[in-house]
PDB file of C-alpha atoms and ligand atoms in Angstrom:
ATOM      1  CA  UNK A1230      52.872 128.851  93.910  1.00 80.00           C
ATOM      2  CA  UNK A1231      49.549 128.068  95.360  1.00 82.00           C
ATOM      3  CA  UNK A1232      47.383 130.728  96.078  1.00 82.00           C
ATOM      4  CA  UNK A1233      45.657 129.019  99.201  1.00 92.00           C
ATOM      5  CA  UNK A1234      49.253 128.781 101.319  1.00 97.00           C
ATOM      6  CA  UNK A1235      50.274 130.644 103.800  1.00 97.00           C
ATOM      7  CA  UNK A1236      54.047 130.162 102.851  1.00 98.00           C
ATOM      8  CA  UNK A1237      53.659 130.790  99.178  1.00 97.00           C
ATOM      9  CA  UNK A1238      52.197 134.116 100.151  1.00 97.00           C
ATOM     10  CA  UNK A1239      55.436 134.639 101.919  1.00 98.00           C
ATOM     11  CA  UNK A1240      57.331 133.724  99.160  1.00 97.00           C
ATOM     12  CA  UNK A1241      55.611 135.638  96.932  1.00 96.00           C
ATOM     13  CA  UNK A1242      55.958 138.855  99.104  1.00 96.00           C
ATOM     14  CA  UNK A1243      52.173 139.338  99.505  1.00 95.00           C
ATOM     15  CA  UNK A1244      51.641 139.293 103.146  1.00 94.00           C
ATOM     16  CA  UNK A1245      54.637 140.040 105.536  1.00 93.00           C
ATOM     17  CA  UNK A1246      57.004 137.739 107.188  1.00 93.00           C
ATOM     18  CA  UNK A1247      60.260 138.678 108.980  1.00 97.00           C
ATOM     19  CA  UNK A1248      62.366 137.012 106.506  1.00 98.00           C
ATOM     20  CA  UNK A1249      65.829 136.498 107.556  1.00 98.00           C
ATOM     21  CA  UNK A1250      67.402 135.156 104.405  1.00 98.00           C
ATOM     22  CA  UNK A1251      66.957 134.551 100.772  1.00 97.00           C
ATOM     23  CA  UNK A1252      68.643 132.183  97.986  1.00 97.00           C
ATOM     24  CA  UNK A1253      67.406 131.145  94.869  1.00 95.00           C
ATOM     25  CA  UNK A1254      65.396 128.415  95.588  1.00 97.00           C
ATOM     26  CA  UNK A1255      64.651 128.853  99.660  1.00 98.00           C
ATOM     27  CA  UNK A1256      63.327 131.579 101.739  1.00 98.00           C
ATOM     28  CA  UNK A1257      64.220 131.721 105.827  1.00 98.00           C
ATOM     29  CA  UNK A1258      61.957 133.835 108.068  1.00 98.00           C
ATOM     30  CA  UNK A1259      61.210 133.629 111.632  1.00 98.00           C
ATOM     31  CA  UNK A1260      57.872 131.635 112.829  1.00 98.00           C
ATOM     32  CA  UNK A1261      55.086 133.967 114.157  1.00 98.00           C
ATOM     33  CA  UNK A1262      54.155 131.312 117.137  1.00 98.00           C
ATOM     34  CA  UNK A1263      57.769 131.021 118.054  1.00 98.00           C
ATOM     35  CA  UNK A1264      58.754 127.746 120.537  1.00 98.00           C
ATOM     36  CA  UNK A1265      61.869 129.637 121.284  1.00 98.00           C
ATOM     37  CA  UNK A1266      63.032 133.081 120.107  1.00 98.00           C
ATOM     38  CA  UNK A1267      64.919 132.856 117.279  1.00 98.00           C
ATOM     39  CA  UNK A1268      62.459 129.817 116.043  1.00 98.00           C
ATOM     40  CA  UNK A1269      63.020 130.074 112.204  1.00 98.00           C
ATOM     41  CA  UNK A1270      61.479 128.283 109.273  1.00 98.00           C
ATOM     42  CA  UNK A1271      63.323 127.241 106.338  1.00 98.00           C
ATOM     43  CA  UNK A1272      61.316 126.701 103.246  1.00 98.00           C
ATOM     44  CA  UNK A1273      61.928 125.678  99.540  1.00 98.00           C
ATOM     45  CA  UNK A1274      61.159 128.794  97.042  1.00 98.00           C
ATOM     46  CA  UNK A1275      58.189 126.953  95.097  1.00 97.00           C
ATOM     47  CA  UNK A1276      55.258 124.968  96.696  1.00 98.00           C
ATOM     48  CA  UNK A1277      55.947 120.775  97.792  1.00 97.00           C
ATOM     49  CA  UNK A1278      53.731 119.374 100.198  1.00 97.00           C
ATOM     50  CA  UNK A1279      55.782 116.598 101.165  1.00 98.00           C
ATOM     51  CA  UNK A1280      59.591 116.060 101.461  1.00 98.00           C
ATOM     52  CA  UNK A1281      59.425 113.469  99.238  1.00 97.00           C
ATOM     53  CA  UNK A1282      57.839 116.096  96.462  1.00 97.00           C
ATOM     54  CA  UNK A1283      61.049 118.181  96.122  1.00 98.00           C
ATOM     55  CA  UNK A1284      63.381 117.499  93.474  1.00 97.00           C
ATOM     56  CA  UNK A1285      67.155 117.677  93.914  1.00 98.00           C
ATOM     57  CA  UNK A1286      67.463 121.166  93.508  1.00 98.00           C
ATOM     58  CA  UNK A1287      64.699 122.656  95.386  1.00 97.00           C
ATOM     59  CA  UNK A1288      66.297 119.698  98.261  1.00 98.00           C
ATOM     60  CA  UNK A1289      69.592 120.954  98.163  1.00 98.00           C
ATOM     61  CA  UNK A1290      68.383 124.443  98.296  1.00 98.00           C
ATOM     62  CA  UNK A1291      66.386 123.815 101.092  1.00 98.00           C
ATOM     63  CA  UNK A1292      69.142 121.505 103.004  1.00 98.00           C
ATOM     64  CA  UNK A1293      72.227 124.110 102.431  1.00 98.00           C
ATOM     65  CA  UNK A1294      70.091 127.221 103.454  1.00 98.00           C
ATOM     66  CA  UNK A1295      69.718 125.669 106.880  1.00 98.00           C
ATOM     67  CA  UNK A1296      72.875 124.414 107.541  1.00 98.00           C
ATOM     68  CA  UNK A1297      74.284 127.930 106.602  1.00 98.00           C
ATOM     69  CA  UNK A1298      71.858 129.725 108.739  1.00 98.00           C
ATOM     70  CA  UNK A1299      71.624 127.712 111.521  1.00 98.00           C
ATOM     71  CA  UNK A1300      75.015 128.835 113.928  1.00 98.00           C
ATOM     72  CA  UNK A1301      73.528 132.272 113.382  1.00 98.00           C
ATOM     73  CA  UNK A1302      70.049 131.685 114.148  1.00 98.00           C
ATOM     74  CA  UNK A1303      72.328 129.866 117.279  1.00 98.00           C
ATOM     75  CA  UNK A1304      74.490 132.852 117.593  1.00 98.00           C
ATOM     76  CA  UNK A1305      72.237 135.704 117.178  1.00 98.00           C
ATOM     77  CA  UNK A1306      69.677 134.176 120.514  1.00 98.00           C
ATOM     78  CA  UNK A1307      72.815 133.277 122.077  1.00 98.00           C
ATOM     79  CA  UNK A1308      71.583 129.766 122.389  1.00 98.00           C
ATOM     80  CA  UNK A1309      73.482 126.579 123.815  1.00 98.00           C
ATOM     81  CA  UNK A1310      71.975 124.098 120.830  1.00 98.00           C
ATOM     82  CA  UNK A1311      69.343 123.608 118.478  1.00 98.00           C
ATOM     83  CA  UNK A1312      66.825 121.313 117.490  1.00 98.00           C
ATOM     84  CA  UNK A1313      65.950 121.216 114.004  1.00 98.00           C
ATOM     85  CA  UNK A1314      63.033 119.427 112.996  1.00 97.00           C
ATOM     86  CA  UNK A1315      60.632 118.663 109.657  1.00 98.00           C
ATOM     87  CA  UNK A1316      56.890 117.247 110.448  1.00 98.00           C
ATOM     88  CA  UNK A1317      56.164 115.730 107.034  1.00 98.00           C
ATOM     89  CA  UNK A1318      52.984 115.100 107.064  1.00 98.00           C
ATOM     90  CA  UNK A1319      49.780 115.551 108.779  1.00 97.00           C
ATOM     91  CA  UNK A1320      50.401 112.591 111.379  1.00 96.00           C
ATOM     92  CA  UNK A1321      53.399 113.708 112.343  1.00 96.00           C
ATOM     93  CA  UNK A1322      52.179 117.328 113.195  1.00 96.00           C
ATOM     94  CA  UNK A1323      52.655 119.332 110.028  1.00 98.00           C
ATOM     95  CA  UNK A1324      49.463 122.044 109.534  1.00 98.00           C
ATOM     96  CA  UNK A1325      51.332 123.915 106.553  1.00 98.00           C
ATOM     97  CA  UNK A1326      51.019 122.017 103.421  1.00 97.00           C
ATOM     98  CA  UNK A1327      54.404 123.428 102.158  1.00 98.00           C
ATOM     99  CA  UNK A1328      57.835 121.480 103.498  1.00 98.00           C
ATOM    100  CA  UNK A1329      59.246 123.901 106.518  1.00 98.00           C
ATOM    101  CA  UNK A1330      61.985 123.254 108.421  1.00 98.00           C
ATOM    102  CA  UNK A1331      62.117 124.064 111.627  1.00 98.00           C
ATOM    103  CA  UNK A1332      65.631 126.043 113.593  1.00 98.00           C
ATOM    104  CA  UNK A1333      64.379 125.810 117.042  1.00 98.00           C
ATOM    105  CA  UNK A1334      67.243 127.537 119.345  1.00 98.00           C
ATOM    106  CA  UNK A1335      67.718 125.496 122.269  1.00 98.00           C
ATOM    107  CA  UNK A1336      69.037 126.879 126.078  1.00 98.00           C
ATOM    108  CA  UNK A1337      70.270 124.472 128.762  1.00 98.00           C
ATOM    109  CA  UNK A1338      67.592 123.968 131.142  1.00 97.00           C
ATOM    110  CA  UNK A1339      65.086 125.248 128.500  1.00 97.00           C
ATOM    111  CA  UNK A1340      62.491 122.399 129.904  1.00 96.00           C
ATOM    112  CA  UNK A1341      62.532 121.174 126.267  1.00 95.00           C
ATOM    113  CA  UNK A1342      62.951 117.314 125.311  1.00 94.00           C
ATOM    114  CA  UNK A1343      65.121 115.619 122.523  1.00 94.00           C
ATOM    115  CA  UNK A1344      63.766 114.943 119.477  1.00 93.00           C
ATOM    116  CA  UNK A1345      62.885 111.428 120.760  1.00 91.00           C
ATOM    117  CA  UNK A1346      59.688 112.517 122.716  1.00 91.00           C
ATOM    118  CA  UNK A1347      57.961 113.452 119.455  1.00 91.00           C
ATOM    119  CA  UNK A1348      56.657 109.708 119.063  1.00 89.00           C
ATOM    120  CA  UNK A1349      54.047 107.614 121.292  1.00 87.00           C
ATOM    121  CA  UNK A1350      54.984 104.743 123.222  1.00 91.00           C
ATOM    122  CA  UNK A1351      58.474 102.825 121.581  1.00 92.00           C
ATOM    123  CA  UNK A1352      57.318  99.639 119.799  1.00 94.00           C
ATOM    124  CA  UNK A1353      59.001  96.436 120.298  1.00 95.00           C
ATOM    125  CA  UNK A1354      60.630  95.435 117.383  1.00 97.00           C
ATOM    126  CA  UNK A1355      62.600  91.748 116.899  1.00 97.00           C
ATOM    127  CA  UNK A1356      65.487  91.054 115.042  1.00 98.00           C
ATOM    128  CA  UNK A1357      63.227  89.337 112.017  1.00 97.00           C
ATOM    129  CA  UNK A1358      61.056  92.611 112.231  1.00 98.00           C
ATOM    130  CA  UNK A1359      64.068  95.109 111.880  1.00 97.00           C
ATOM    131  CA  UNK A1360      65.754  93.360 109.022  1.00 97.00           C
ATOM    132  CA  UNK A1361      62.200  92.724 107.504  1.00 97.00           C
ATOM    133  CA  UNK A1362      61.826  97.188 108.056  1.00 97.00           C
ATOM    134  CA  UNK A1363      65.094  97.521 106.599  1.00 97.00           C
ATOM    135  CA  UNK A1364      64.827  95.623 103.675  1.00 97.00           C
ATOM    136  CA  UNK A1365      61.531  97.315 102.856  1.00 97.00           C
ATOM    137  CA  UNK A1366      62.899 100.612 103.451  1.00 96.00           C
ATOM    138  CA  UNK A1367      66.120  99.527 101.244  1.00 96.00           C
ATOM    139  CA  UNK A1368      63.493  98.112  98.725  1.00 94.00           C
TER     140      UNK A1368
HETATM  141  P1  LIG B 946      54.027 122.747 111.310  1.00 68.29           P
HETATM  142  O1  LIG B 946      53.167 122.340 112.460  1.00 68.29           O
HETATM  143  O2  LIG B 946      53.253 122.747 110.009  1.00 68.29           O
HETATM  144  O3  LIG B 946      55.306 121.963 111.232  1.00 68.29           O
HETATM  145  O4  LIG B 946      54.482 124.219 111.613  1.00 68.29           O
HETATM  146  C1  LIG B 946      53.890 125.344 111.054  1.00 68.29           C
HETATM  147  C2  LIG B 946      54.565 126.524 111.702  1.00 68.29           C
HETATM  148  O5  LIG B 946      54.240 127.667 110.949  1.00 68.29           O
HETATM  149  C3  LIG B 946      54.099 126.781 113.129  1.00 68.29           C
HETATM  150  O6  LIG B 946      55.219 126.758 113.997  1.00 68.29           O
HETATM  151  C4  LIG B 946      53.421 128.138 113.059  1.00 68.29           C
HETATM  152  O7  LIG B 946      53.686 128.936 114.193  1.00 68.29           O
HETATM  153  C5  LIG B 946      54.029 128.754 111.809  1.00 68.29           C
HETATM  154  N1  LIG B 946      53.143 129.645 111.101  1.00 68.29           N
HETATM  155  C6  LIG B 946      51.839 129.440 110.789  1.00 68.29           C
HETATM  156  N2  LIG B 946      51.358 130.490 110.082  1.00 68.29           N
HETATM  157  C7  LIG B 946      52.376 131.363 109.946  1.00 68.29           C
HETATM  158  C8  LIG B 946      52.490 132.629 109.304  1.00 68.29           C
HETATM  159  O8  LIG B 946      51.545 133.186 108.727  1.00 68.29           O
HETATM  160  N3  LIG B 946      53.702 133.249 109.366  1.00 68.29           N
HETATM  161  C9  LIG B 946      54.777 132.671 109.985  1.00 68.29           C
HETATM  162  N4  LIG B 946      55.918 133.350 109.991  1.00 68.29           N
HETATM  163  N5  LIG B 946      54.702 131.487 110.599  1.00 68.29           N
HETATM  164  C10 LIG B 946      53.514 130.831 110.586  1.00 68.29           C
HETATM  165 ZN1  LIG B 947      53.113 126.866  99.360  1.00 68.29          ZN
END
């Protein structure tokens, strides 16, 4: 828990959130500025920044809450898809320092993009730079 975030205050029960589900080691409750109604935040039980913070408990926690929630955060907005989303890090977006995932319920003809139009202009990337990315990655 740390006492500064928003989410472990959640958690913790100390200010209100309209929680939609509960395990052991993740908490589900709808976001307050939804994109979408039905937009729903998955988070892990205890306080990780990053993604790459959680263990493989609090990750599999985390990981099987939203796949069991997600056809009825679809079901209960009666919505046609959803996009479901993490911004790990402060680059890529995220303003909560605890790892959220995001169920955002999706309706044809919503206006909404794929996931592809989070990034900036597509780099080109040759065949010596992709295998020298992968093998970095692979490490
Ligand atoms: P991020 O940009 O960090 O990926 O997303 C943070 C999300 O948390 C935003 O969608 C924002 O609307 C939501 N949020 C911020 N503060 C609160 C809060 O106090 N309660 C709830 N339920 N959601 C919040
Ligand atoms: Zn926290």
């Amino acid at each position: 828990m740390s006492d500064d975030c928003i989410f472990c205050s959640i958690v913790a029960g100390d200010i209100p959130g309209r929680i939609v589900a509960e395990t052991d080691g993740a908490l589900a409750f709808l976001d307050a500025n939804p994109l979408a109604p039905g937009h729903t935040l998955v988070v892990p039980t205890s306080h990780c920044q990053r993604l790459a913070d959680l263990d493989a408990e609090e990750s599999r926690a985390v990981f099987d809450l939203l796949s069991d929630l997600a056809p009825d955060v679809e079901a209960a907005v009666d919505a046609d898809a959803l996009t479901v989303g993490i911004n790990d890090g402060e680059a890529a977006g995220q303003e909560v320092p605890h790892v959220h995932a995001h169920i955002i319920p999706r309706f044809e003809g919503d206006g909404g993009g794929p996931i592809h139009a989070v990034a900036g202009e597509r780099p080109h990337l040759d065949d010596e730079e992709l295998d020298d990315i992968a093998a970095r990655i692979e490490g």
